[in-house]
Coordinates of C-alpha atoms in Angstrom, one line a residue:
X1 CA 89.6 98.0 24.1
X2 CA 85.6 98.5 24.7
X3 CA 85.9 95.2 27.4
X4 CA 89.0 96.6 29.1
X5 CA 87.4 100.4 29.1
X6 CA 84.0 98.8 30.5
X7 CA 85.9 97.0 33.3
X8 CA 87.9 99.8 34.3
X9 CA 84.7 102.0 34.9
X10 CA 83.0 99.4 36.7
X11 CA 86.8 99.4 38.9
X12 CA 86.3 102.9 39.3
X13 CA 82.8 103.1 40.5
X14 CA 82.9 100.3 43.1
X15 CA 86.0 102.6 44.3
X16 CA 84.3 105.2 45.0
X17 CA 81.3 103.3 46.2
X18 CA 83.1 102.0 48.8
X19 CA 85.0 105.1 49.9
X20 CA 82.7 107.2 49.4
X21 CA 79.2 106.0 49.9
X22 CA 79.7 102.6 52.1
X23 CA 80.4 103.4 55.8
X24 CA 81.1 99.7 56.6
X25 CA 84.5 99.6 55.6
X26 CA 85.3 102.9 57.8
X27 CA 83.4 101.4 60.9
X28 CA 85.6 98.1 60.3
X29 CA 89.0 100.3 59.9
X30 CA 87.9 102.6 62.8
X31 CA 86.7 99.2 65.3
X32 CA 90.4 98.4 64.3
X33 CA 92.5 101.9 65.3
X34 CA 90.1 102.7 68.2
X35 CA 89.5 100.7 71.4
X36 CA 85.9 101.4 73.0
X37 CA 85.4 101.1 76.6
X38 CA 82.3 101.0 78.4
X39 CA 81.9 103.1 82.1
X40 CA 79.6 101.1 83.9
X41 CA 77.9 103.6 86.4
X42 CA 77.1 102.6 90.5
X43 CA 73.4 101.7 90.8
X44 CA 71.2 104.5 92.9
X45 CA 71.7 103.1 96.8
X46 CA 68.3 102.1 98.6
X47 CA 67.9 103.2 102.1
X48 CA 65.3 102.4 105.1
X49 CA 63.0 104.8 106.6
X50 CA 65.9 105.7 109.1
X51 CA 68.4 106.8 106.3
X52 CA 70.1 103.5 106.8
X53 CA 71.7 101.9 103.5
X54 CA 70.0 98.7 103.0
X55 CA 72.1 97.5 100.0
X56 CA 75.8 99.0 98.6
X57 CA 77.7 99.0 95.5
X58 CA 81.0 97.1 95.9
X59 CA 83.6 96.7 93.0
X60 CA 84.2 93.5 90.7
X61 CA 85.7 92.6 87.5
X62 CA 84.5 90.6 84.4
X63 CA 87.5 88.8 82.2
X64 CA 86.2 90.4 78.5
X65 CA 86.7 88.4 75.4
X66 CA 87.4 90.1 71.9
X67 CA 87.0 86.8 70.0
X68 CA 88.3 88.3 66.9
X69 CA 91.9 89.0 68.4
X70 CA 92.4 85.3 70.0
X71 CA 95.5 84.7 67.5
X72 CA 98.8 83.7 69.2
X73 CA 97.7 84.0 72.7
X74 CA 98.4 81.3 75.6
X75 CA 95.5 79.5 76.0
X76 CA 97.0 76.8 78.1
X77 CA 97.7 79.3 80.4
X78 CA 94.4 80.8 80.6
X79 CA 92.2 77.8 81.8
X80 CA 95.1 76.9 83.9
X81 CA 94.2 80.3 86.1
X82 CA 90.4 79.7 85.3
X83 CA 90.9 76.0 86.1
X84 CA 88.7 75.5 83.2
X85 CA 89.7 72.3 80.2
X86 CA 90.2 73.6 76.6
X87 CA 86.8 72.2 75.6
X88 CA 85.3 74.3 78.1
X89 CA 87.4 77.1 76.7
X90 CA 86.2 76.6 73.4
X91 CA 82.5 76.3 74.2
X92 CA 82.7 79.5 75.7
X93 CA 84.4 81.2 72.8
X94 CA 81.5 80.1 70.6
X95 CA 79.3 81.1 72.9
X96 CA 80.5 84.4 73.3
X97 CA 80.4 84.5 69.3
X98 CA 76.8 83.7 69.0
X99 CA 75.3 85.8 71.8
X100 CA 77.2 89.3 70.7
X101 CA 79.2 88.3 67.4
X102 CA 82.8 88.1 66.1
X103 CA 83.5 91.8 66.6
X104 CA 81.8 92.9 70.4
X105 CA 83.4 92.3 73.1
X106 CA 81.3 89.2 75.9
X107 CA 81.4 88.4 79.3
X108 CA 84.1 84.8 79.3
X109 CA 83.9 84.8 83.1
X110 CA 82.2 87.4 85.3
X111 CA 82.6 88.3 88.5
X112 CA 85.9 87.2 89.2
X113 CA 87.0 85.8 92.9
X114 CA 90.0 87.4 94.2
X115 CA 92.4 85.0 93.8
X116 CA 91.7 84.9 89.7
X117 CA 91.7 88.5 89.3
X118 CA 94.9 88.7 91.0
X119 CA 97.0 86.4 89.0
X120 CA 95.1 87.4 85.6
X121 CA 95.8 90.9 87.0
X122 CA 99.4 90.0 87.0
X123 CA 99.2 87.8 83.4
X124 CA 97.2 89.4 81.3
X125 CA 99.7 90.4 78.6
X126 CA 100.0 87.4 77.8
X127 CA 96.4 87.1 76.6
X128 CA 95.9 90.3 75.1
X129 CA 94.3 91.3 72.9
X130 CA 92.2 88.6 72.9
X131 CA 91.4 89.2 76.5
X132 CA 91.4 92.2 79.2
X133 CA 89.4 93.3 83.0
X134 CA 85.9 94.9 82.8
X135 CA 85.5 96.5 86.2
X136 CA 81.9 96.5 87.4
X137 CA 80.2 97.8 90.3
X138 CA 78.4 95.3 91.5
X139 CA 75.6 94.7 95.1
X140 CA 76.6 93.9 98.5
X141 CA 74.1 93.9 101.5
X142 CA 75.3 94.6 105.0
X143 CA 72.1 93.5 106.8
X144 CA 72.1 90.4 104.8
X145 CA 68.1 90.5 104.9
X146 CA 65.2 92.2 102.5
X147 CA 66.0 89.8 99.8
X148 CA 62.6 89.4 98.5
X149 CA 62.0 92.9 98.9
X150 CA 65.0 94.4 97.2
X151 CA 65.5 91.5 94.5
X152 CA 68.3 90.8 92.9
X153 CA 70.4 92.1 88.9
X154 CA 71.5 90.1 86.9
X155 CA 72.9 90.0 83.2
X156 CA 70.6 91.1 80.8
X157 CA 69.6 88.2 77.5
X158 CA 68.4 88.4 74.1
X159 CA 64.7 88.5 75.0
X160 CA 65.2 91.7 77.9
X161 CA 67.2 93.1 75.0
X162 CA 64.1 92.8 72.6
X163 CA 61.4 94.0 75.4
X164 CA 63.5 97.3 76.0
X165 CA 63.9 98.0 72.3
X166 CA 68.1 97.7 72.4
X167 CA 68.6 100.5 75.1
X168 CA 70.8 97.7 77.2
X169 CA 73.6 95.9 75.5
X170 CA 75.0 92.7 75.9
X171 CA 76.9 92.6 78.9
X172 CA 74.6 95.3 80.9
X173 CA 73.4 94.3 84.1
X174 CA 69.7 95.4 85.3
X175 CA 67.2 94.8 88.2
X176 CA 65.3 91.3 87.4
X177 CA 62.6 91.3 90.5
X178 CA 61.9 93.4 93.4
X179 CA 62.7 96.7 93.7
X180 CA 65.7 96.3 91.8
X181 CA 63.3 96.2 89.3
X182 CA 60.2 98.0 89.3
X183 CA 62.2 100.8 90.1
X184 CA 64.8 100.2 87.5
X185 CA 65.0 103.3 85.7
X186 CA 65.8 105.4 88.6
X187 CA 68.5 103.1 89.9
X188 CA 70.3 101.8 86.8
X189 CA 72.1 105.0 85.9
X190 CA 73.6 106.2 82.6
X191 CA 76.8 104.0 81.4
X192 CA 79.7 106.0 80.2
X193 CA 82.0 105.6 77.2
X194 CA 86.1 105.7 76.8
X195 CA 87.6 106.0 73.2
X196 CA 90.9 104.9 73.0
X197 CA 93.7 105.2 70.5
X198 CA 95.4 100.9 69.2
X199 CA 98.8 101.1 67.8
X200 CA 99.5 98.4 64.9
X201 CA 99.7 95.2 67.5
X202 CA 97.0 96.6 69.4
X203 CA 98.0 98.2 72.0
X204 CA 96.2 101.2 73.8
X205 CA 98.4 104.4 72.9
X206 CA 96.4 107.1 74.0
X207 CA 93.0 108.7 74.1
X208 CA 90.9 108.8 70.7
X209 CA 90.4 112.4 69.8
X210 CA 91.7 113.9 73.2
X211 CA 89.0 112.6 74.8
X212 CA 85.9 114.4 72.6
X213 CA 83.6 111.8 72.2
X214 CA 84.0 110.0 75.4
X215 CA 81.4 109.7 77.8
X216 CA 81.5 110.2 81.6
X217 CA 78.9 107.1 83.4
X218 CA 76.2 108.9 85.9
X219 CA 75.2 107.2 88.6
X220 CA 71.9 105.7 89.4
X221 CA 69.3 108.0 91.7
X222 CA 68.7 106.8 95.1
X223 CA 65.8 105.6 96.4
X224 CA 64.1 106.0 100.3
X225 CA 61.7 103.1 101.4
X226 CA 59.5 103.2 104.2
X227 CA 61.4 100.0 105.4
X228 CA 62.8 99.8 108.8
X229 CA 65.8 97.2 108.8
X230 CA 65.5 96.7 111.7
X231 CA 62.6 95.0 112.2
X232 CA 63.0 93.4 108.9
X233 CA 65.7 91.6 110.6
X234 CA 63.6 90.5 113.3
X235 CA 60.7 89.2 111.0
X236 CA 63.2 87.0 109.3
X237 CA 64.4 85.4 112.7
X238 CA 60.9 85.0 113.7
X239 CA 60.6 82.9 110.3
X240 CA 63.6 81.1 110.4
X241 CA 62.8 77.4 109.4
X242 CA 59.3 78.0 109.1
X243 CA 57.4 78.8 105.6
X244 CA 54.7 81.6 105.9
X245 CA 55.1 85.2 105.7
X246 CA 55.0 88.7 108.6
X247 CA 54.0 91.7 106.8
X248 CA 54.0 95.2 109.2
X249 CA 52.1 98.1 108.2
X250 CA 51.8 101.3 109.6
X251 CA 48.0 101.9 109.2
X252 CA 47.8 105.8 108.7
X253 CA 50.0 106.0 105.4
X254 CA 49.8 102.0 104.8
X255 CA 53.5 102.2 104.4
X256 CA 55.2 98.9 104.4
X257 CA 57.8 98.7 108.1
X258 CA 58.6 94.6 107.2
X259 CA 57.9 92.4 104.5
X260 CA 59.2 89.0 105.2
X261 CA 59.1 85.2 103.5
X262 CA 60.1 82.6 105.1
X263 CA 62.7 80.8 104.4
X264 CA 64.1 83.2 102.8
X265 CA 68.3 83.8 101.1
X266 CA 71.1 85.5 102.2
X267 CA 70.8 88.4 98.9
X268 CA 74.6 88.5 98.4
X269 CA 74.2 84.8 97.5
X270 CA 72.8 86.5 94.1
X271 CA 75.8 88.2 93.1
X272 CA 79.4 87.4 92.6
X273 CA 80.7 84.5 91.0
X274 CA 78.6 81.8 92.5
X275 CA 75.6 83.5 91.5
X276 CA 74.7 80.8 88.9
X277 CA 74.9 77.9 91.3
X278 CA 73.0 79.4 93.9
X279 CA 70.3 80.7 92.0
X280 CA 70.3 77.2 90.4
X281 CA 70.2 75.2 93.4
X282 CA 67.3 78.1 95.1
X283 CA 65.0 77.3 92.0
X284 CA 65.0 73.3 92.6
X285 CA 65.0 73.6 96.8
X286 CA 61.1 72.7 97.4
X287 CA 60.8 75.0 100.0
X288 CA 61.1 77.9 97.4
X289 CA 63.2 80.5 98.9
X290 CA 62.7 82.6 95.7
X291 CA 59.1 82.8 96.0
X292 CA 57.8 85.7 98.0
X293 CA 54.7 84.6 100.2
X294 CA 53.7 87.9 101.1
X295 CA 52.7 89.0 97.7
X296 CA 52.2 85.5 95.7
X297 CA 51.4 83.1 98.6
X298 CA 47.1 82.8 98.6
X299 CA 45.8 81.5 101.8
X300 CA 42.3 81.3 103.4
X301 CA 41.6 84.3 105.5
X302 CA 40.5 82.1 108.3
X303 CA 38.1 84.2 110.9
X304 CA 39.8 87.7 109.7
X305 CA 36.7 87.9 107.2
X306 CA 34.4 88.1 109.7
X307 CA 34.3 91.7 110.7
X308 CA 34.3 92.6 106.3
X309 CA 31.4 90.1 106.5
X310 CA 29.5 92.1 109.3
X311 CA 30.3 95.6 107.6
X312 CA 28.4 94.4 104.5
X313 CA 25.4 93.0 105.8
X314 CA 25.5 96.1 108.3
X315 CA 25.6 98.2 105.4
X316 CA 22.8 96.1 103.3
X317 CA 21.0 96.0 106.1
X318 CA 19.7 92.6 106.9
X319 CA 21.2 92.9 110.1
X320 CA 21.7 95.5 112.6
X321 CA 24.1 95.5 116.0
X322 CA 21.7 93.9 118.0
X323 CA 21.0 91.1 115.5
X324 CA 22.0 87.9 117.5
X325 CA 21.6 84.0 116.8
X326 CA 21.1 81.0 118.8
X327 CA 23.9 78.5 118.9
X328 CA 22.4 75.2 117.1
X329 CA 24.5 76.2 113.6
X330 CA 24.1 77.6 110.5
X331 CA 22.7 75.6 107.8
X332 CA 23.6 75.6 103.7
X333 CA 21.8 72.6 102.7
X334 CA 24.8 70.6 103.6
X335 CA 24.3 67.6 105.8
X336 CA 26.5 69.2 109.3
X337 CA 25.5 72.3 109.7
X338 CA 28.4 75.0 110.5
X339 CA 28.8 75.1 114.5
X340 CA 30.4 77.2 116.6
X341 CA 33.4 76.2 118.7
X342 CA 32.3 77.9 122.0
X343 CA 29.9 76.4 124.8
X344 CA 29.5 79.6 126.8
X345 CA 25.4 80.8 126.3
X346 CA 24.6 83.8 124.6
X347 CA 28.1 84.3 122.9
X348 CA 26.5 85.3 119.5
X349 CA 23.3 87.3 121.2
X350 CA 24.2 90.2 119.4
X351 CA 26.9 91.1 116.6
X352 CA 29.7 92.7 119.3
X353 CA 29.7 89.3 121.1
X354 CA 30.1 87.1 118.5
X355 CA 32.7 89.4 117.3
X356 CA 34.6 89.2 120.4
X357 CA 33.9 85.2 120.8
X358 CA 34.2 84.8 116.1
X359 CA 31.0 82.8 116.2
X360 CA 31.4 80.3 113.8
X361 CA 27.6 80.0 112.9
X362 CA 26.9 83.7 113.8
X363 CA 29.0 84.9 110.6
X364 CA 28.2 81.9 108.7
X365 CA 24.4 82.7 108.8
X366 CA 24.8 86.7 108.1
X367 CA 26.6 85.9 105.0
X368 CA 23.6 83.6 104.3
X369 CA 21.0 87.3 104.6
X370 CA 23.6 89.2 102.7
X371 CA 23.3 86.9 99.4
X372 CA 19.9 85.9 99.8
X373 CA 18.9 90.0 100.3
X374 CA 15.4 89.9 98.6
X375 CA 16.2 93.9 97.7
X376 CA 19.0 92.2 94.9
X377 CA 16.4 89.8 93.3
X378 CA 18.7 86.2 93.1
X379 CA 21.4 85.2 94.8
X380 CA 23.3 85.4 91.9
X381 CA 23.0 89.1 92.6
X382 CA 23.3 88.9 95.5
X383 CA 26.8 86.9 95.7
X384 CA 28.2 89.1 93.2
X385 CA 27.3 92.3 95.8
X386 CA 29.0 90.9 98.5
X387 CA 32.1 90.3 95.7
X388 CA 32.4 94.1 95.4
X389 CA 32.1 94.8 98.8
X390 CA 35.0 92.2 99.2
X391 CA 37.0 93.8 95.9
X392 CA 36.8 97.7 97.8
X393 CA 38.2 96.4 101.1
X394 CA 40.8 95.4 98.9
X395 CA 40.6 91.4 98.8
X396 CA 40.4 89.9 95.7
X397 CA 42.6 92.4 93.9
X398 CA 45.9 93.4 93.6
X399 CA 46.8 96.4 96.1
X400 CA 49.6 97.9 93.6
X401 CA 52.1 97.3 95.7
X402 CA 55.7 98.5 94.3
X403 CA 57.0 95.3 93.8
X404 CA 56.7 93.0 90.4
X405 CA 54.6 90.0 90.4
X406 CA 51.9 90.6 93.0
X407 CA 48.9 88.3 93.0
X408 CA 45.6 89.1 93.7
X409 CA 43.5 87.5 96.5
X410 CA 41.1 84.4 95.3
X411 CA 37.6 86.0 95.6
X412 CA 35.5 84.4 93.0
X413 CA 32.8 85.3 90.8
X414 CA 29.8 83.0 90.3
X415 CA 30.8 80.9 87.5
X416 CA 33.6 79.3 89.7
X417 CA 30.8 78.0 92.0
X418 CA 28.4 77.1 88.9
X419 CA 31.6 75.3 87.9

């Protein structure tokens, strides 16, 4: 009697454990009567300094696995609209599992073409409720052009997920370069939610509590560049089959007009259903139409240093404007000395001249008086002054730019040389 009493109580108290202070069993019963749909909202629209829409949102769907409600549907029938095999079928089934679980509903195919989502459109009772249409807003760009500038989205992973501390979800779609992304969290917008009532074989019956926890998605803010489209069209046409990079600035704000790679992508190459192979095929083409010259490439300056290098030996003053050298080179204890390309006299006679002709050895040599300025005791002293003269015009570091990824010029600091 004693074991049959002690039994019973320990009956009793998991009872009530479980209905009264587990709330796993009535998230499992309630994931079974209530069906939750996520509002995806329309990203914030990015226009050009003429209040022209560079980008848009257009409409897509995603076929949406629930891989715990797979029972007794036509498989067959599914890959044959995919045109996927049943192995293919089944890896993505245990993918879906192990990248959102048993019980969350994954991504099987996103981005459907036309043709698919029209016969699944028309078929897909047959694979429910294993199976139904996300509809997504996803980017189309009229101008075709400004990929490197506006970026591209794409589906968020496990390690975006950890980085933003869970806010996105599985499935969520945000900015991953560009604008797109540095100005993510005025352009992504607030998803929505829609509770909704499952009868016994799991079929939507109506709206869970009239509607009181559901969520309505708001869309992403806008955003106004001081792009024209214009001409960005015309820098990419100037580039077309050649690899370098036209940047124009308007020099009293230092807003950006054009910001061009070349070669560059059609951006809606980057969304849709042939996203994958595109972006695949873009990151093993040599030519790199991915990478963004204007911000990343590093290139010598070539003779557009010369007038930062007479500014700073103006300013240190070991020269003055009427400072002017013969035309027999500049020497650095190197064998050749550095000449000048010009055979006209008196081109470097004074510091507008060789200016107006770049005198090679003219520039050459003042750089020579700025680091060997006996007021700066050393030339290591020296060097690093002229380095943050070269650092407040700008070169050397990063501008801050609103775009991810910038690099900074390649001004050195003496250890590279001592190196």
């Amino acid at each position: 009697r004693i074991l049959f009493l002690l039994a019973f109580i320990v009956l009793v108290l998991r009872l009530l454990f479980l209905q009264l202070g587990s709330k796993k069993y009535d998230l499992l019963a309630l994931d079974n009567a209530v069906s939750k749909k996520i509002i995806y909202p329309d990203r914030g629209i990015i226009f050009d300094r003429k209040g022209k829409s560079i980008l848009e949102n257009t409409l897509t769907y995603d076929l949406m696995i629930n891989p715990t409600q797979l029972k007794g549907m036509d498989t067959l029938g599914l890959c044959k609209i995919l045109n996927i095999s049943v192995d293919v079928f089944k890896e993505r089934v245990i993918g879906a599992i192990l990248k959102n679980g048993r019980y969350r509903p994954s991504v099987f195919e996103g981005s459907l073409a036309v043709e698919t989502f029209v016969q699944l459109q028309e078929n897909i009772f047959r694979f429910e409720p294993g199976f139904f249409l996300q509809e997504r807003p996803i980017r189309s760009y009229p101008f075709k052009a400004a990929a490197h500038i506006l970026g591209y989205v794409g589906e968020v992973d496990s390690n975006i997920l950890k980085k933003t501390n869970y806010y996105y979800q599985m499935g969520d779609y945000m900015g991953l370069s560009g604008l797109e992304r540095y100005y993510e969290n005025i352009l992504m917008g607030q998803r929505g939610v829609r509770y909704q009532i499952k009868d016994n074989k799991n079929r939507i019956v109506g709206s869970y509590e009239k509607g009181l926890y559901d969520s309505v998605a708001i869309a992403g803010r806008n955003l106004n560049t001081y792009i024209d489209i214009d001409v960005q069209v015309l820098a990419e046409r100037l580039l077309k089959n050649k690899l370098g990079a036209i940047v124009a600035i308007e020099p009293q704000t230092g807003g950006i007009i054009a910001m061009a790679s070349g070669p560059t992508y059609d951006p809606n190459q980057l969304t849709g259903n042939q996203r994958k192979n595109n972006f695949s095929w873009m990151l093993r083409d040599t030519a790199r139409p991915l990478f963004n010259r204007a911000i990343k490439g590093q290139y010598p300056p070539g003779s557009t240093i010369k007038p930062a290098g007479a500014l700073i030996a103006l300013d240190e003053g070991v020269i003055t404007p009427e400072y002017g050298l013969g035309c027999s080179g500049a020497y650095f204890g190197c064998r050749r000395p550095i000449k000048c390309t010009h055979e006209n006299p008196g081109h470097a006679s004074n510091l507008r001249l060789a200016l107006s002709n770049s005198c090679n050895s003219y520039f050459s040599h003042i750089y020579r008086l700025a680091v060997d300025n006996p007021r700066l005791n050393g030339t290591t002293n020296g060097y690093l002054k002229w380095k943050q003269y070269m650092n407040s015009f700008g070169m050397g570091v990063k501008l801050g730019i609103d775009l991810p990824s910038e690099d900074k010029g390649l001004i050195v600091d003496t250890s590279f040389y001592n190196r």
